[in-house]
Coordinates of N, CA and C in Angstrom, one line a residue:
X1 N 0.8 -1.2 0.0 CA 0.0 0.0 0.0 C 0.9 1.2 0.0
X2 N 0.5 2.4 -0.6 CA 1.0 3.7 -0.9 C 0.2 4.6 -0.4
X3 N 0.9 5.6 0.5 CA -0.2 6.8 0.3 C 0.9 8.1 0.5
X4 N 0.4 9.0 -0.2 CA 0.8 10.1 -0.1 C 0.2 11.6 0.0
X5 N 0.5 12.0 0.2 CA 0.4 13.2 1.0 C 1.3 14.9 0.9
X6 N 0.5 15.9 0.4 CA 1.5 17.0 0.1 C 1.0 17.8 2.0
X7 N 2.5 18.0 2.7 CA 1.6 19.1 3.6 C 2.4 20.4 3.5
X8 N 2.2 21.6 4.6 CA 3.0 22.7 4.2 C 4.5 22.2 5.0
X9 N 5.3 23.0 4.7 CA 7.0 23.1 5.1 C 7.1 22.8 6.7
X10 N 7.4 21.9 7.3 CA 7.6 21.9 9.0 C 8.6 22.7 9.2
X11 N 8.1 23.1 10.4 CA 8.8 23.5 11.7 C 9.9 23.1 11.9
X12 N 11.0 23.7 12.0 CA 12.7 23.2 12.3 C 12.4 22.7 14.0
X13 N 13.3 21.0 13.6 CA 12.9 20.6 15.1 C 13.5 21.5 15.9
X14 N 14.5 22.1 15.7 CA 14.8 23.5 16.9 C 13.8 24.5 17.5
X15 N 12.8 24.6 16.6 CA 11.6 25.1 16.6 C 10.2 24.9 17.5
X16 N 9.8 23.2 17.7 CA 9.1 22.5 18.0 C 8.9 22.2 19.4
X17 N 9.5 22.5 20.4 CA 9.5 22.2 22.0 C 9.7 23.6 22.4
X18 N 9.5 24.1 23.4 CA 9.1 25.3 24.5 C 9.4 24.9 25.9
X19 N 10.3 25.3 26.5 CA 10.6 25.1 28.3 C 9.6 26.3 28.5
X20 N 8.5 25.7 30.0 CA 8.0 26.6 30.7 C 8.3 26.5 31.9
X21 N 9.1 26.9 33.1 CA 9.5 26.5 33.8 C 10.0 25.5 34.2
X22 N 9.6 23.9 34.6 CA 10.3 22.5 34.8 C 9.7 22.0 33.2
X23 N 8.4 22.2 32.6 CA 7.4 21.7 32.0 C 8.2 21.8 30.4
X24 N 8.2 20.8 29.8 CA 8.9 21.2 28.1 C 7.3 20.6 27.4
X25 N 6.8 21.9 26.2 CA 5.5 21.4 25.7 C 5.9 21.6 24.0
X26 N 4.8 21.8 23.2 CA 4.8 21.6 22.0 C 4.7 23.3 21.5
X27 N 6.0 23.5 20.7 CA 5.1 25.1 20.7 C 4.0 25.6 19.9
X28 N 3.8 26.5 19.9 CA 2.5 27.1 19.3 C 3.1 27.0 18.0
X29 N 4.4 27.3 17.3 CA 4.2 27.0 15.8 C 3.8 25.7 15.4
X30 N 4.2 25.1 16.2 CA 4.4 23.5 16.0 C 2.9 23.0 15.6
X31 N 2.1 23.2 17.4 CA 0.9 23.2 17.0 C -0.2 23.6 16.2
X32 N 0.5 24.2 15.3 CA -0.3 25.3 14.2 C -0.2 24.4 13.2
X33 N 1.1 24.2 13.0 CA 1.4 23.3 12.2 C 0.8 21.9 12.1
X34 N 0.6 21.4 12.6 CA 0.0 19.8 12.8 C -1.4 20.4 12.7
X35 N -2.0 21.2 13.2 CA -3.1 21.7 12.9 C -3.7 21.7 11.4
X36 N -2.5 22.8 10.5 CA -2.5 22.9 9.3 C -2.6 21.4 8.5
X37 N -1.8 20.8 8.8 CA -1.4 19.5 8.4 C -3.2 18.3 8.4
X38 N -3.4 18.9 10.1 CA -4.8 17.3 9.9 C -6.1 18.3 9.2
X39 N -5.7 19.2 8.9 CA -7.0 20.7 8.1 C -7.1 20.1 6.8
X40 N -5.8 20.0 5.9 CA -5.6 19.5 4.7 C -6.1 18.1 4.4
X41 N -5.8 16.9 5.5 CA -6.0 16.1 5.5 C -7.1 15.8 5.3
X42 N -8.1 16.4 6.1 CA -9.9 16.3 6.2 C -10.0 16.8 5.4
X43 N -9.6 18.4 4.3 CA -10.7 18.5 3.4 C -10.2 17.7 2.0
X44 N -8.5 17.1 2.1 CA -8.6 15.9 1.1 C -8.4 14.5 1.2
X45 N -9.3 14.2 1.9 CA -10.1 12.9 2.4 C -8.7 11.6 2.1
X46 N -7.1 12.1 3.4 CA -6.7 11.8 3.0 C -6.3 10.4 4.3
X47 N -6.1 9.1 3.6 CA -6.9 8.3 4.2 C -5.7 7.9 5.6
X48 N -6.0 7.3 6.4 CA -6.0 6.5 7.7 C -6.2 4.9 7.9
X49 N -5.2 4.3 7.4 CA -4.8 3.1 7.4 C -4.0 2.6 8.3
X50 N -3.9 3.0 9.0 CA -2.8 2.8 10.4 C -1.7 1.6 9.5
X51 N -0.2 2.0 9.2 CA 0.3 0.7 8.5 C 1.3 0.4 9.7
X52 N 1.0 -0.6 10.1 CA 1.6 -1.3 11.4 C 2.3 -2.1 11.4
X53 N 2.9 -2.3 9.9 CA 4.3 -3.6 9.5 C 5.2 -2.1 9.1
X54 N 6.9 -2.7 8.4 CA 7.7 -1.4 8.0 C 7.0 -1.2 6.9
X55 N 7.4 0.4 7.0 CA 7.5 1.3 5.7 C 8.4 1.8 5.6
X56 N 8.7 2.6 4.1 CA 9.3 3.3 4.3 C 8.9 4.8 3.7
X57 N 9.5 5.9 4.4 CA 9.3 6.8 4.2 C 10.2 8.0 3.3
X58 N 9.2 8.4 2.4 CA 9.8 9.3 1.1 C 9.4 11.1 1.2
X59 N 10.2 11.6 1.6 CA 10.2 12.9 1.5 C 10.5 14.4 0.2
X60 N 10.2 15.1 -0.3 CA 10.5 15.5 -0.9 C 9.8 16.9 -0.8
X61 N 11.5 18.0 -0.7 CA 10.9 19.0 -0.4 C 10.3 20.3 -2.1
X62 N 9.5 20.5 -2.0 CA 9.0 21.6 -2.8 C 9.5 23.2 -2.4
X63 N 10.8 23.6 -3.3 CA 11.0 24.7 -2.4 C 10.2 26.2 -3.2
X64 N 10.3 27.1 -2.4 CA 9.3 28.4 -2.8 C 8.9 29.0 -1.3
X65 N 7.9 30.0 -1.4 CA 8.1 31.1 -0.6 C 7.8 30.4 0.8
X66 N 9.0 31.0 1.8 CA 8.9 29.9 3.2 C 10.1 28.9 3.5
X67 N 10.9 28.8 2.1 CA 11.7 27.7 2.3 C 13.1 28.2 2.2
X68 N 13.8 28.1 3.8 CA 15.5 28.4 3.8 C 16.5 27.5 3.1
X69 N 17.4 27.9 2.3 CA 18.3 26.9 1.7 C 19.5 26.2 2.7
X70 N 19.4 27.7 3.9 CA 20.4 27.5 4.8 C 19.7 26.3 6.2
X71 N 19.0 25.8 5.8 CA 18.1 24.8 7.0 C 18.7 23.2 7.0
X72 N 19.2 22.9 7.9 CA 19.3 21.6 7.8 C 18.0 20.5 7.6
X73 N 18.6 20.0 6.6 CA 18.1 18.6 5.7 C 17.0 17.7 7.0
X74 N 18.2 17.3 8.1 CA 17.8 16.3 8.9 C 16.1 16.5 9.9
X75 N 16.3 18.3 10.2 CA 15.3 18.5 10.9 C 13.9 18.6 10.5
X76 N 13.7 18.2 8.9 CA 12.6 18.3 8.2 C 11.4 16.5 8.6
X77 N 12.7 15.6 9.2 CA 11.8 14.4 9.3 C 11.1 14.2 10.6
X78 N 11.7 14.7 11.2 CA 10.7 14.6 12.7 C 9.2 14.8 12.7
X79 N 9.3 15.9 12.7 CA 7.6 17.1 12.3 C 7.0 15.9 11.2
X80 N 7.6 15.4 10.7 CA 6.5 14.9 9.5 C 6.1 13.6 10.0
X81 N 7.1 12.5 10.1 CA 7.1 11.9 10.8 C 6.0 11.4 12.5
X82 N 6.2 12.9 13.2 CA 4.9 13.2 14.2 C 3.8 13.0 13.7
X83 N 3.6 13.5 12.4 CA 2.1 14.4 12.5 C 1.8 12.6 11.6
X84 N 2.5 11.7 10.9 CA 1.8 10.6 10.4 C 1.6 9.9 11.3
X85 N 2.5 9.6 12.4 CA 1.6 8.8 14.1 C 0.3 9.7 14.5
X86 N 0.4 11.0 14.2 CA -0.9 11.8 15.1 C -2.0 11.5 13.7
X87 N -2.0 11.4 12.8 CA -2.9 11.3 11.8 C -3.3 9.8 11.5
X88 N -2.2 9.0 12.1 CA -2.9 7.3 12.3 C -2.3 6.4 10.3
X89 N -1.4 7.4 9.7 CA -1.2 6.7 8.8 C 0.2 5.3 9.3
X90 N 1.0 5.6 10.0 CA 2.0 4.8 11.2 C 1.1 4.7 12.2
X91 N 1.6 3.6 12.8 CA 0.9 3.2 14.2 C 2.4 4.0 15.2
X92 N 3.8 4.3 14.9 CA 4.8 4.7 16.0 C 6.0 4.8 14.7
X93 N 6.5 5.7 15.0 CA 7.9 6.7 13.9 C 9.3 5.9 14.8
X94 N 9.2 4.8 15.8 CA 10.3 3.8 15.8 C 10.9 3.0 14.7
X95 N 11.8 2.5 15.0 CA 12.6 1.6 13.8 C 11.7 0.6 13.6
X96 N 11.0 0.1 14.3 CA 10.5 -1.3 14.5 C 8.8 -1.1 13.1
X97 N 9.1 0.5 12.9 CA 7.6 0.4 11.9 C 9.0 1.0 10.6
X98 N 9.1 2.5 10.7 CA 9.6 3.1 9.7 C 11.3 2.6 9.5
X99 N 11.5 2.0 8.6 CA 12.5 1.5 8.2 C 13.9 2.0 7.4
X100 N 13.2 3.4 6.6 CA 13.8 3.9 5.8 C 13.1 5.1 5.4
X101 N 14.0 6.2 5.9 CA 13.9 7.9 5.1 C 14.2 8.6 4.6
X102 N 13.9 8.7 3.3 CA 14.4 9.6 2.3 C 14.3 11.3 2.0
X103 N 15.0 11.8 2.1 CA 14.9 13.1 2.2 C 15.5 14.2 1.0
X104 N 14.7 14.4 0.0 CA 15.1 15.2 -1.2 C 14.8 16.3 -1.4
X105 N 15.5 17.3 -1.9 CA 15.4 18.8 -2.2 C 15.0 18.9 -3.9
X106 N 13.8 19.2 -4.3 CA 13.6 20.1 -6.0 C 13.5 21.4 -5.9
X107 N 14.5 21.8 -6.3 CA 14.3 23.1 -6.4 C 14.3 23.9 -7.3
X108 N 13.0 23.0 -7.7 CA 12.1 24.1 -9.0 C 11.2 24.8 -8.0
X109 N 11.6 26.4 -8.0 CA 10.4 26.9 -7.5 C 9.1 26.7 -7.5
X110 N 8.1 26.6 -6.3 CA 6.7 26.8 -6.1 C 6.4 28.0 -5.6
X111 N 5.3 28.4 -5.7 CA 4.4 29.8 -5.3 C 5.3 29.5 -3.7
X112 N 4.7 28.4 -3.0 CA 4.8 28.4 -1.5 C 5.6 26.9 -1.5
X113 N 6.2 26.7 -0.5 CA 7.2 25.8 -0.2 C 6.4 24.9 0.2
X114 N 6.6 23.4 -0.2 CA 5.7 22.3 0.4 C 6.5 20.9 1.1
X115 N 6.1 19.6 1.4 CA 6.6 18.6 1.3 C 5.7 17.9 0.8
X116 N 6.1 16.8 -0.3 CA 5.4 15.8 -0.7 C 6.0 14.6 0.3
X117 N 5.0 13.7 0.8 CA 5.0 12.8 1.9 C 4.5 11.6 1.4
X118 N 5.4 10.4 0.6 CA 4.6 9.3 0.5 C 5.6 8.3 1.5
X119 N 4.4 7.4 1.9 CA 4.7 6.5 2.4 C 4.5 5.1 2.2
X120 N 5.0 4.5 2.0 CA 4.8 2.6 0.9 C 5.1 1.6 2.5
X121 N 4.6 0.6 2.4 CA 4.9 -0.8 2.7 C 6.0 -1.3 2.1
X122 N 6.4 -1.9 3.2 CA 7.8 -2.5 2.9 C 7.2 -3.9 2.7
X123 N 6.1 -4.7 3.1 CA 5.4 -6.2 2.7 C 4.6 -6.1 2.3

């Protein structure tokens, strides 16, 4: 099984956690973001198959307005990663489901900077 998924540009995991005194939470960009992310989701009926054996996971960034050249590569898979456990397409972003992550830059301009998100079965 395949599915994929375009969402907007995540949050630099530098970005994503907030200290409040002892308490570390999710920040408000973050949450905005995952927000944006299950918004798109519902209005394109995009599906929830919980895949509970490996996958592997294919990233590909869309760059355009929004997108730093100077941003590391690595912190783009977390946030995405999150939001497919919080959206139920993974059952858990451990080794023991996601197997493999590919992380690619096109940089043919778009209006707005995106990720295209597919995710395949590895059985």
């Amino acid at each position: 099984m395949i599915i994929t998924v375009t969402l907007p540009i995540p949050p630099s995991v530098n970005q994503i956690w907030r200290c409040q005194g002892s308490k570390i939470t999710k920040s408000k960009t973050y949450r905005n973001w995952q927000s944006s992310c299950t918004m798109y989701a519902l209005t394109h009926a995009v599906p929830r198959p919980r895949l509970a054996k490996p996958v592997a996971v294919e990233i590909i960034v869309r760059t355009g307005h929004g997108w730093r050249n100077t941003r590391d590569i690595d912190n783009i898979a977390k946030p995405v990663l999150d939001w497919l456990v919080l959206w139920g397409i993974i059952s858990t972003d451990n080794c023991s489901v996601v197997r493999s992550v590919l992380i690619t830059i096109d940089n043919l301009p778009r209006p707005v900077a995106c990720v295209d998100v597919t995710v395949s079965s590895l059985r």
